[in-house]
């Protein structure tokens, strides 16, 4: 216990880690708020820069950016009616009407406090839930990992895209890209065509930066001319009475956030939309009708999306399965640092887990003062023209990709994936499932083959084994429900999820 | 979908390319191990390619069912594609990226990035030259310092070799 505590406070007592967490949170707020910059983009680029650092330092910076970024999207949603991040789409629905009424300050103050509140609930759930799940995960057979990974791909593909077919295509494409290189079990080359560079596989950081950085930059060039309208900001710190009134709703939405976050594949954007839907259905007398500036309409999504962040960490740290696109990128980072996310992570490196929990806690503490200040400078920074911003992001992407191995061919990969990603996005495909597929592909491959071998290569026995243990049966049920929900049933939930597809990023 | 959107220019062609790609992938994946067993190295690639092919067919059917793209009289579909999907600014920007990629090693990071930033900002419509030069120089200096100190990334020096700290 004392050991866990000492790891928990590692980033609190080490001045350098403290600084990195603060810097990350601060930068995250702006990255999340500036339309066109996304947390996924920032984290993918950062991984290439921080791979020489100690893993704790890299994680401290990334945790700050992640938490700050998810929150930051709400600011531009309220002030400019442009959600800075997909997780803030629901916030704009009531946030901007509030700003037009001259209540931007109160709205920002309220969202900051409930975001921090949601974050703490999420962190508590992570601290309690992850060790339990990790113990349970030791009972998982390869077939269970196979189902979890496929479930994650299905969820991200179906909830955030234009259609399930497009999500499936993107996920399978990612899995296929992840297969390129030497087969880990037999060292046989797959899709290598005798090219030495291909035997090591596709450089996946280049793929991430291409899909999330370059393609997003190209998409953003379509909307160069949009100039945001600024709102006046007055009183920011919300009154205690106001906070107390929305605490119960905030608590309920935190639960939704953690739960959705912990599902493999479903992230903060879906959590926020579902929480908004929940608030709409359960609030009898909203402060104003929804869509016209109801406080409930900003409290619900903002609590949920910040609660979802620690929620995403649960499957990432215990099962090695990403909760969303950002955690997929973080898993990539953990591999680069020689760690193997999965059930053994908490046994072999318990310090890493408690470090993450403590670090998220710290970042969440920083979020409160940083969220309640600096609004005026903020408006200036957010208005940086895209004509200046986009070339700069591209330089960062290119250099980041180059820096990993000082290899110019990685930049070609980056650009290639960027252009493919651009066309995919333009025609309504999500790139999130592709990256998830690249990360999960090797896991799916190895789990599938181990499960098949243990069923003595007999497909019927292989299918039969899915009904032999409670864990497998639960997972089969979850998979079945996910697929069923894509048919006519559950239209309501998918209906809310589909709205997220309007934004180009997953 | 409740309200099918209109098909975008080039969307049908894109789906066909995806289908062709899926078919090629299936053929190539099949070549890894064929049907020699269920747990061979080629099994999952074949399955993934099969999923791509099947979902690709479904996407193609959906795309065919969409109302065709609106083409104004006197304009062709190809022109609309150029206008909506690959406008000049995006093509130009991509060409600049390619040029930047090839210039990175011979010219070095600082010189090539500076050129890229100035040209790209200009191409995207930022016409205040002094501002462009200033922003490019200042931001590059920041990036360079941060890279060298915090991230200890080795950047190609190129033509400025020996001139920079």
XYZ file of C-alpha atoms in Angstrom:
671
model
C 0.000 0.000 0.000
C 2.723 2.465 0.961
C 4.521 1.417 -2.186
C 1.473 2.187 -4.276
C 1.190 5.563 -2.567
C 4.796 6.412 -3.286
C 4.249 5.635 -6.965
C 1.023 7.598 -6.873
C 2.818 10.706 -5.690
C 5.814 10.264 -7.988
C 4.750 13.015 -10.348
C 3.785 15.251 -7.420
C 7.172 15.182 -5.753
C 9.473 15.165 -8.767
C 9.660 18.808 -9.938
C 10.389 17.833 -13.539
C 7.404 15.482 -13.783
C 5.284 18.108 -12.042
C 6.338 20.641 -14.631
C 5.683 18.268 -17.540
C 2.198 17.450 -16.271
C 1.373 21.135 -15.839
C 2.805 22.014 -19.246
C 0.908 19.137 -20.826
C -2.391 20.151 -19.265
C -1.907 23.758 -20.301
C -0.931 22.854 -23.848
C -3.760 20.331 -23.978
C -6.393 22.971 -23.239
C -5.233 24.993 -26.239
C -4.737 22.007 -28.509
C -8.233 20.823 -27.675
C -9.666 24.293 -28.141
C -8.071 25.255 -31.448
C -10.310 23.897 -34.173
C -8.188 21.781 -36.478
C -5.820 20.614 -33.770
C -6.820 17.409 -32.052
C -5.541 15.486 -29.083
C -5.007 12.414 -31.252
C -2.925 14.465 -33.657
C -0.882 16.019 -30.849
C -0.273 12.736 -29.055
C 0.758 10.942 -32.269
C 3.283 13.656 -33.070
C 4.520 13.795 -29.466
C 5.249 10.078 -29.378
C 7.835 10.498 -32.070
C 9.545 13.237 -30.084
C 9.432 11.631 -26.680
C 10.604 8.153 -27.539
C 14.055 8.928 -26.175
C 12.634 10.122 -22.861
C 12.010 8.027 -19.822
C 8.559 6.433 -20.085
C 7.225 8.289 -17.017
C 8.121 11.648 -18.493
C 6.433 10.817 -21.776
C 3.320 9.541 -19.982
C 3.143 12.625 -17.736
C 3.132 14.944 -20.719
C 0.658 12.819 -22.652
C -1.770 12.444 -19.710
C -1.824 16.221 -19.279
C -2.470 16.830 -22.955
C -5.155 14.173 -23.072
C -7.091 15.452 -20.073
C -6.577 19.110 -20.943
C -7.462 18.520 -24.572
C -10.739 16.781 -23.887
C -11.712 19.683 -21.658
C -10.346 22.379 -23.980
C -12.736 21.509 -26.780
C -15.592 22.916 -24.695
C -14.158 26.425 -24.702
C -14.327 26.941 -28.423
C -17.674 25.137 -28.471
C -19.069 27.733 -26.057
C -17.268 30.826 -27.313
C -17.160 30.204 -31.043
C -19.780 27.522 -31.669
C -16.994 25.423 -33.200
C -16.325 22.259 -31.188
C -12.545 22.209 -30.853
C -12.675 18.438 -30.491
C -15.264 15.788 -31.365
C -15.955 15.255 -27.660
C -17.298 18.812 -27.470
C -19.889 18.507 -30.235
C -22.691 18.030 -27.694
C -21.410 20.948 -25.599
C -21.862 23.396 -28.457
C -25.591 22.618 -28.659
C -26.309 24.512 -25.450
C -22.989 26.200 -24.774
C -23.131 28.624 -27.673
C -26.720 29.757 -26.974
C -25.548 30.454 -23.408
C -22.686 32.569 -24.715
C -25.071 34.497 -26.956
C -27.104 35.325 -23.862
C -23.966 36.844 -22.362
C -23.404 33.951 -19.987
C -20.194 32.637 -21.567
C -18.269 33.210 -18.346
C -20.676 31.202 -16.219
C -20.802 28.478 -18.860
C -17.014 28.161 -18.979
C -16.773 28.210 -15.190
C -19.447 25.580 -14.806
C -17.986 23.283 -17.468
C -14.543 23.589 -15.890
C -15.754 22.574 -12.449
C -17.898 19.686 -13.662
C -15.105 18.517 -15.994
C -12.754 18.331 -13.034
C -15.454 16.604 -10.992
C -16.016 14.062 -13.764
C -12.278 13.544 -14.020
C -12.022 12.692 -10.316
C -14.882 10.208 -10.529
C -13.180 8.628 -13.523
C -9.848 8.425 -11.722
C -11.504 6.805 -8.699
C -13.110 4.247 -11.020
C -9.735 3.596 -12.643
C -8.010 3.108 -9.279
C -10.682 0.702 -8.033
C -11.751 -0.978 -11.247
C -8.471 -1.633 -13.014
C -6.936 -3.950 -10.357
C -10.177 -5.972 -10.268
C -10.320 -6.221 -14.036
C -6.642 -7.041 -14.167
C -7.132 -10.024 -11.864
C -10.044 -11.113 -13.972
C -7.990 -10.669 -17.122
C -5.616 -13.390 -15.946
C -8.461 -15.826 -16.547
C -8.818 -14.650 -20.131
C -7.996 -17.202 -22.790
C -6.655 -16.178 -26.208
C -10.175 -16.465 -27.637
C -11.373 -13.852 -25.140
C -8.707 -11.417 -26.276
C -9.721 -12.133 -29.824
C -13.323 -11.245 -29.019
C -12.374 -8.133 -27.013
C -10.225 -6.825 -29.835
C -12.883 -7.497 -32.446
C -15.495 -5.946 -30.180
C -13.375 -2.804 -29.873
C -13.007 -2.568 -33.624
C -16.733 -3.109 -34.118
C -17.636 -0.463 -31.542
C -15.385 2.226 -32.925
C -16.385 1.330 -36.453
C -20.099 1.342 -35.828
C -20.619 4.170 -33.362
C -18.628 6.931 -34.933
C -18.734 6.343 -38.666
C -21.235 6.894 -41.414
C -22.172 3.203 -41.563
C -21.110 -0.116 -40.076
C -19.814 -1.308 -43.455
C -17.430 1.631 -43.683
C -16.274 1.061 -40.114
C -15.664 -2.626 -40.819
C -13.755 -1.819 -43.977
C -11.532 0.682 -42.161
C -10.918 -1.736 -39.275
C -10.061 -4.636 -41.580
C -7.764 -2.376 -43.603
C -5.943 -1.499 -40.381
C -5.629 -5.158 -39.395
C -4.215 -5.935 -42.835
C -1.676 -3.094 -42.573
C -0.745 -4.430 -39.138
C -0.006 -7.847 -40.662
C 2.711 -6.549 -42.997
C 6.138 -7.795 -41.977
C 7.478 -10.952 -40.387
C 4.904 -13.214 -38.805
C 5.695 -13.237 -35.045
C 4.960 -16.965 -34.712
C 6.763 -18.465 -37.700
C 9.010 -15.577 -38.829
C 7.573 -16.002 -42.297
C 7.270 -12.810 -44.351
C 3.781 -11.498 -45.054
C 3.214 -8.968 -47.835
C 6.937 -8.246 -47.812
C 7.731 -9.125 -51.451
C 11.371 -9.539 -50.604
C 11.720 -5.864 -49.664
C 13.965 -5.631 -46.607
C 12.326 -2.430 -45.316
C 8.968 -4.165 -45.167
C 10.092 -7.075 -42.982
C 9.973 -4.851 -39.894
C 6.395 -3.926 -40.728
C 4.902 -0.543 -41.533
C 6.339 2.169 -39.272
C 3.153 2.700 -37.308
C 4.063 6.068 -35.854
C 4.372 7.292 -39.443
C 0.976 5.750 -40.129
C -0.558 7.461 -37.076
C 0.879 10.840 -37.919
C -0.208 10.396 -41.526
C -3.755 9.392 -40.681
C -4.334 11.778 -37.788
C -1.985 14.661 -38.617
C -1.501 15.068 -42.344
C -4.952 13.944 -43.469
C -6.599 16.213 -40.889
C -4.487 19.144 -42.086
C -5.612 18.482 -45.668
C -9.265 18.264 -44.601
C -8.926 21.495 -42.629
C -7.768 23.325 -45.758
C -11.370 23.160 -46.939
C -12.472 25.552 -44.235
C -9.720 28.163 -44.328
C -12.071 31.082 -44.524
C -14.251 30.446 -41.460
C -13.693 33.280 -39.015
C -15.056 32.754 -35.529
C -17.239 35.293 -33.752
C -15.976 36.274 -30.355
C -18.191 36.542 -27.293
C -17.787 38.674 -24.198
C -16.671 36.847 -21.109
C -17.480 38.157 -17.664
C -17.856 36.379 -14.311
C -16.188 32.995 -14.568
C -16.208 31.327 -11.169
C -19.637 29.716 -10.805
C -21.696 30.102 -7.645
C -21.892 27.263 -5.149
C -25.689 27.135 -5.474
C -25.411 26.551 -9.212
C -22.834 23.817 -8.738
C -24.852 22.102 -6.032
C -27.880 22.033 -8.262
C -26.083 20.127 -11.029
C -24.016 17.805 -8.861
C -26.450 14.856 -9.052
C -26.668 15.087 -12.856
C -22.910 15.422 -13.006
C -22.500 12.275 -10.923
C -24.818 10.277 -13.164
C -23.066 11.491 -16.296
C -19.665 10.639 -14.801
C -20.848 7.065 -14.477
C -21.927 7.052 -18.124
C -18.582 8.565 -19.077
C -16.470 6.025 -17.201
C -18.500 3.135 -18.519
C -18.427 4.222 -22.167
C -14.754 5.140 -21.808
C -13.917 1.711 -20.440
C -15.608 -0.047 -23.350
C -12.963 -0.903 -25.902
C -13.222 1.382 -28.889
C -15.846 3.836 -27.633
C -14.417 7.152 -26.484
C -15.231 10.560 -25.026
C -17.157 11.819 -28.049
C -19.699 9.011 -27.773
C -19.805 9.330 -23.969
C -20.597 13.036 -24.297
C -23.407 12.476 -26.791
C -24.923 9.705 -24.691
C -24.736 11.832 -21.543
C -26.396 14.706 -23.368
C -29.136 12.358 -24.471
C -29.465 11.068 -20.906
C -29.800 14.608 -19.526
C -32.403 15.450 -22.136
C -34.494 12.424 -21.269
C -34.240 12.588 -17.478
C -34.362 16.328 -16.745
C -37.967 17.326 -16.174
C -37.507 21.057 -15.727
C -34.304 22.189 -17.419
C -33.093 25.715 -16.647
C -34.090 26.538 -20.248
C -35.297 24.287 -23.043
C -32.483 22.133 -24.418
C -30.753 23.719 -27.379
C -31.489 27.236 -26.136
C -28.898 27.401 -23.402
C -29.781 24.804 -20.796
C -27.095 24.423 -18.149
C -27.917 20.724 -18.072
C -26.871 20.559 -21.715
C -23.304 21.616 -20.946
C -22.935 19.876 -17.584
C -23.829 16.428 -18.924
C -21.448 16.100 -21.905
C -18.554 17.886 -20.213
C -18.648 15.683 -17.103
C -18.948 12.578 -19.223
C -16.107 13.270 -21.627
C -13.630 14.018 -18.853
C -14.766 11.007 -16.834
C -14.206 8.951 -19.971
C -10.464 9.756 -20.069
C -9.486 7.711 -16.985
C -12.114 5.228 -18.163
C -10.117 4.724 -21.381
C -7.071 3.894 -19.293
C -8.823 0.876 -17.745
C -8.817 -1.449 -20.790
C -5.542 0.051 -21.970
C -3.611 -0.766 -18.803
C -5.322 -4.020 -17.888
C -5.979 -5.678 -21.231
C -3.726 -3.830 -23.639
C -6.810 -2.902 -25.625
C -7.301 0.766 -26.468
C -10.423 2.560 -25.293
C -10.298 4.986 -28.228
C -7.969 6.443 -30.843
C -5.843 8.378 -28.330
C -5.275 5.345 -26.135
C -4.457 3.356 -29.282
C -1.679 5.851 -29.866
C -0.587 5.670 -26.196
C -0.406 1.869 -26.468
C 1.884 2.407 -29.443
C 4.010 4.620 -27.194
C 4.158 1.984 -24.455
C 5.401 -0.583 -26.983
C 8.081 1.845 -28.161
C 9.216 2.177 -24.557
C 9.527 -1.595 -24.295
C 6.427 -2.139 -22.186
C 3.762 -4.650 -23.005
C 0.290 -3.396 -22.126
C -1.893 -6.277 -20.980
C -2.791 -8.179 -17.831
C 0.869 -8.752 -16.960
C 1.562 -5.006 -16.964
C 0.068 -4.511 -13.517
C 1.922 -7.513 -12.120
C 5.287 -6.827 -13.707
C 5.214 -3.039 -13.454
C 2.706 -2.062 -10.747
C 4.478 1.275 -10.367
C 3.419 2.229 -13.878
C -0.242 1.797 -13.023
C -0.131 3.845 -9.830
C 2.007 6.406 -11.557
C -0.676 6.812 -14.248
C -3.417 7.140 -11.646
C -1.479 9.714 -9.631
C -0.487 11.563 -12.737
C -4.051 11.832 -14.063
C -5.085 13.034 -10.595
C -2.419 15.718 -10.733
C -3.355 16.803 -14.257
C -6.972 17.021 -13.138
C -5.957 19.282 -10.243
C -4.106 21.563 -12.667
C -7.152 21.674 -14.884
C -9.193 23.657 -12.346
C -7.060 26.823 -12.072
C -5.976 26.635 -15.702
C -9.549 26.230 -16.862
C -10.768 29.175 -14.841
C -8.131 31.587 -16.089
C -6.587 32.930 -19.235
C -9.804 33.218 -21.218
C -8.833 36.531 -22.796
C -5.469 35.388 -24.179
C -7.239 32.244 -25.190
C -9.545 34.028 -27.612
C -6.506 35.500 -29.391
C -4.698 32.179 -29.753
C -7.758 30.342 -30.997
C -8.138 32.911 -33.762
C -4.736 32.074 -35.278
C -5.488 31.740 -38.987
C -5.359 28.197 -40.329
C -3.152 29.415 -43.189
C -0.430 29.833 -40.552
C -1.328 26.947 -38.279
C -1.563 24.148 -40.840
C 1.923 24.538 -42.398
C 3.377 24.570 -38.875
C 1.583 21.334 -37.957
C 2.917 19.796 -41.115
C 6.507 20.712 -40.263
C 6.028 19.164 -36.809
C 4.509 16.027 -38.346
C 7.284 15.620 -40.894
C 10.079 16.185 -38.426
C 8.452 13.968 -35.838
C 8.179 11.159 -38.337
C 11.750 11.673 -39.485
C 13.110 11.793 -35.948
C 12.104 8.255 -34.979
C 14.764 6.558 -37.045
C 16.315 9.488 -38.925
C 14.841 7.838 -41.930
C 13.405 9.933 -44.763
C 11.364 6.986 -46.112
C 9.159 7.264 -43.030
C 8.095 10.688 -44.262
C 7.005 9.116 -47.558
C 4.908 6.648 -45.606
C 3.461 9.505 -43.590
C 2.466 11.442 -46.684
C 1.096 8.328 -48.385
C -1.099 7.471 -45.414
C -2.044 11.140 -45.111
C -3.337 11.269 -48.683
C -5.197 7.945 -48.329
C -6.646 9.173 -45.022
C -7.744 12.401 -46.681
C -9.783 10.565 -49.315
C -11.199 8.180 -46.714
C -12.343 11.131 -44.596
C -13.772 13.004 -47.546
C -15.950 10.026 -48.454
C -17.252 9.438 -44.943
C -14.878 6.758 -43.627
C -13.317 7.074 -40.197
C -9.560 6.763 -39.796
C -9.822 5.839 -36.101
C -10.656 2.171 -36.857
C -7.661 1.951 -39.197
C -5.238 2.912 -36.435
C -7.071 0.713 -33.939
C -6.765 -2.109 -36.462
C -3.036 -1.543 -36.917
C -2.507 -1.661 -33.133
C -4.907 -4.558 -32.535
C -4.026 -6.541 -35.680
C -1.059 -8.430 -34.210
C -3.057 -9.156 -31.015
C -5.998 -10.449 -33.044
C -3.654 -12.549 -35.183
C -1.811 -14.197 -32.309
C -4.962 -14.703 -30.184
C -6.863 -16.176 -33.097
C -4.126 -18.638 -33.976
C -3.488 -19.684 -30.380
C -7.199 -20.261 -29.889
C -7.369 -22.206 -33.128
C -4.340 -24.316 -32.259
C -5.763 -25.125 -28.820
C -8.929 -26.256 -30.624
C -6.668 -28.586 -32.652
C -7.246 -26.600 -35.861
C -10.866 -27.649 -35.971
C -13.193 -24.716 -36.757
C -16.204 -26.385 -35.143
C -14.384 -27.060 -31.896
C -12.994 -23.506 -32.119
C -16.520 -22.076 -32.255
C -17.702 -24.454 -29.527
C -15.019 -23.205 -27.126
C -16.582 -19.762 -27.117
C -19.314 -21.217 -24.925
C -17.139 -23.029 -22.422
C -16.236 -20.321 -19.902
C -18.325 -17.557 -18.272
C -15.937 -14.861 -19.513
C -16.274 -16.048 -23.099
C -20.050 -16.285 -22.871
C -20.321 -12.716 -21.573
C -18.087 -11.501 -24.387
C -20.035 -13.449 -27.013
C -23.198 -11.814 -25.677
C -21.611 -8.363 -25.822
C -20.465 -8.942 -29.387
C -23.883 -10.222 -30.379
C -25.591 -7.180 -28.839
C -23.223 -4.828 -30.653
C -23.963 -6.465 -33.981
C -27.695 -6.591 -33.252
C -27.750 -2.938 -32.289
C -26.692 -2.157 -35.818
C -29.909 -3.549 -37.200
C -33.236 -1.794 -36.660
C -33.238 -2.162 -32.866
C -31.444 0.310 -30.628
C -31.875 2.949 -33.276
C -32.003 5.549 -30.572
C -28.536 4.897 -29.238
C -26.922 4.544 -32.625
C -28.891 7.575 -33.726
C -27.154 9.646 -31.088
C -23.841 8.078 -31.971
C -24.223 8.756 -35.670
C -24.325 12.465 -35.089
C -20.692 12.197 -34.097
C -19.949 11.097 -37.639
C -20.511 14.619 -38.871
C -17.090 15.608 -37.683
C -14.171 14.334 -39.673
C -12.165 13.030 -36.719
C -13.026 9.966 -34.699
C -29.689 5.824 -42.933
C -32.740 8.016 -42.686
C -31.678 10.733 -45.068
C -29.283 9.398 -47.662
C -26.915 12.176 -48.650
C -26.023 12.802 -52.225
C -23.126 10.890 -53.684
C -19.973 12.980 -53.822
C -18.090 13.425 -57.069
C -15.609 10.581 -57.425
C -17.169 8.543 -54.630
C -18.197 5.664 -56.874
C -14.742 5.500 -58.439
C -13.204 5.511 -54.964
C -15.359 2.568 -53.879
C -14.286 0.684 -57.003
C -10.638 1.348 -56.183
C -11.237 0.073 -52.644
C -12.911 -3.062 -54.032
C -10.011 -3.682 -56.403
C -7.598 -3.180 -53.539
C -9.552 -5.630 -51.369
C -9.517 -8.215 -54.177
C -5.779 -7.825 -54.677
C -5.239 -8.063 -50.925
C -7.324 -11.231 -50.802
C -5.323 -12.788 -53.612
C -2.021 -11.800 -52.003
C -3.146 -12.998 -48.564
C -4.264 -16.298 -50.055
C -0.813 -16.738 -51.559
C 0.794 -16.679 -48.079
C -0.526 -20.063 -46.974
C -3.526 -20.942 -49.112
C -5.953 -23.366 -47.526
C -3.341 -25.477 -45.763
C -4.842 -24.952 -42.293
C -6.894 -22.722 -40.018
C -4.032 -21.383 -37.925
C -1.476 -20.616 -40.641
C 0.265 -17.242 -41.007
C -2.026 -16.478 -43.927
C -5.292 -17.217 -42.120
C -5.978 -13.842 -40.525
C -4.777 -11.728 -43.473
C -7.131 -13.754 -45.669
C -9.995 -13.223 -43.227
C -9.276 -9.493 -42.962
C -9.160 -9.147 -46.733
C -12.419 -11.088 -46.966
C -14.059 -8.694 -44.491
C -12.756 -5.802 -46.583
C -14.180 -7.317 -49.744
C -17.606 -8.062 -48.226
C -17.960 -4.685 -46.508
C -16.650 -3.068 -49.696
C -19.434 -4.723 -51.685
C -21.971 -3.483 -49.133
C -20.524 0.051 -49.362
C -20.679 -0.132 -53.160
C -24.359 -1.108 -53.015
C -25.103 1.727 -50.572
C -23.202 4.181 -52.747
C -25.076 3.103 -55.859
C -28.361 3.705 -54.034
C -27.468 7.280 -53.147
C -28.919 10.040 -55.302
C -26.277 10.921 -57.897
C -24.128 14.007 -57.360
C -25.584 17.307 -58.410
C -23.842 18.460 -61.529
C -24.603 21.961 -62.667
C -25.417 22.228 -66.340
C -22.310 22.957 -68.330
C -20.010 21.421 -65.725
C -18.699 17.909 -65.830
C -18.376 15.450 -62.947
C -14.609 15.508 -63.318
C -14.592 19.266 -62.856
C -16.773 18.980 -59.788
C -14.384 16.415 -58.387
C -11.509 18.837 -58.870
C -13.540 21.587 -57.319
C -14.933 19.769 -54.269
C -12.527 16.963 -53.448
C -9.163 18.116 -54.768
C -9.289 21.918 -54.945
C -6.183 23.720 -56.144
C -5.118 24.768 -52.642
C -4.981 21.162 -51.430
C -3.145 19.894 -54.516
C -0.663 22.752 -54.264
C -0.153 22.113 -50.558
C 0.456 18.399 -51.200
C 2.952 19.218 -53.951
C 4.734 21.532 -51.509
C 4.879 18.711 -48.941
C 6.444 16.400 -51.524
C 9.008 19.060 -52.418
C 9.689 19.610 -48.708
C 10.212 15.870 -48.192
C 12.843 15.712 -50.894
C 14.529 18.930 -49.756
C 14.743 17.946 -46.092
C 18.021 16.026 -46.272
C 19.998 17.997 -48.899
C 18.975 21.472 -47.664
C 18.738 20.566 -43.996
C 15.878 21.008 -41.560
C 16.097 24.750 -40.971
C 16.441 25.915 -44.577
C 13.894 23.517 -46.061
C 11.325 24.087 -43.296
C 11.669 27.840 -43.623
C 11.098 27.675 -47.364
C 8.179 25.304 -46.904
C 6.505 27.447 -44.238
C 6.788 30.668 -46.214
C 5.623 29.118 -49.482
C 2.811 27.113 -47.874
C 1.464 30.094 -45.922
C 1.571 32.151 -49.087
C -0.153 29.409 -51.059
C -2.917 29.211 -48.465
C -3.682 32.868 -48.889
C -1.597 34.627 -46.243
C -0.451 37.615 -48.269
C 1.326 39.708 -45.629
C 4.881 38.764 -46.589
C 6.690 40.295 -43.625
C 4.312 38.633 -41.192
C 4.794 35.293 -42.942
C 8.586 35.623 -42.822
C 8.475 36.679 -39.185
C 6.161 33.920 -38.009
C 8.125 31.296 -39.933
C 11.438 32.431 -38.479
C 10.217 32.727 -34.885
C 8.322 29.449 -34.838
C 11.209 27.605 -36.495
C 13.608 28.999 -33.924
C 11.297 27.753 -31.162
C 10.938 24.321 -32.742
C 14.684 24.080 -33.304
C 15.552 24.988 -29.710
C 12.916 22.705 -28.221
C 14.017 19.836 -30.442
C 17.663 20.194 -29.658
C 17.198 20.600 -25.918
C 14.047 18.856 -24.742
C 13.718 16.113 -27.300
C 17.395 15.771 -28.316
C 16.310 14.971 -31.851
C 19.047 14.964 -34.459
C 17.878 17.029 -37.407
C 19.544 17.082 -40.817
C 21.875 20.079 -41.019
C 22.203 20.330 -44.802
C 23.560 23.531 -46.291
C 23.680 25.306 -42.934
C 26.105 22.737 -41.547
C 28.337 24.272 -38.925
C 26.503 27.575 -38.903
C 23.955 26.635 -36.250
C 24.627 25.944 -32.583
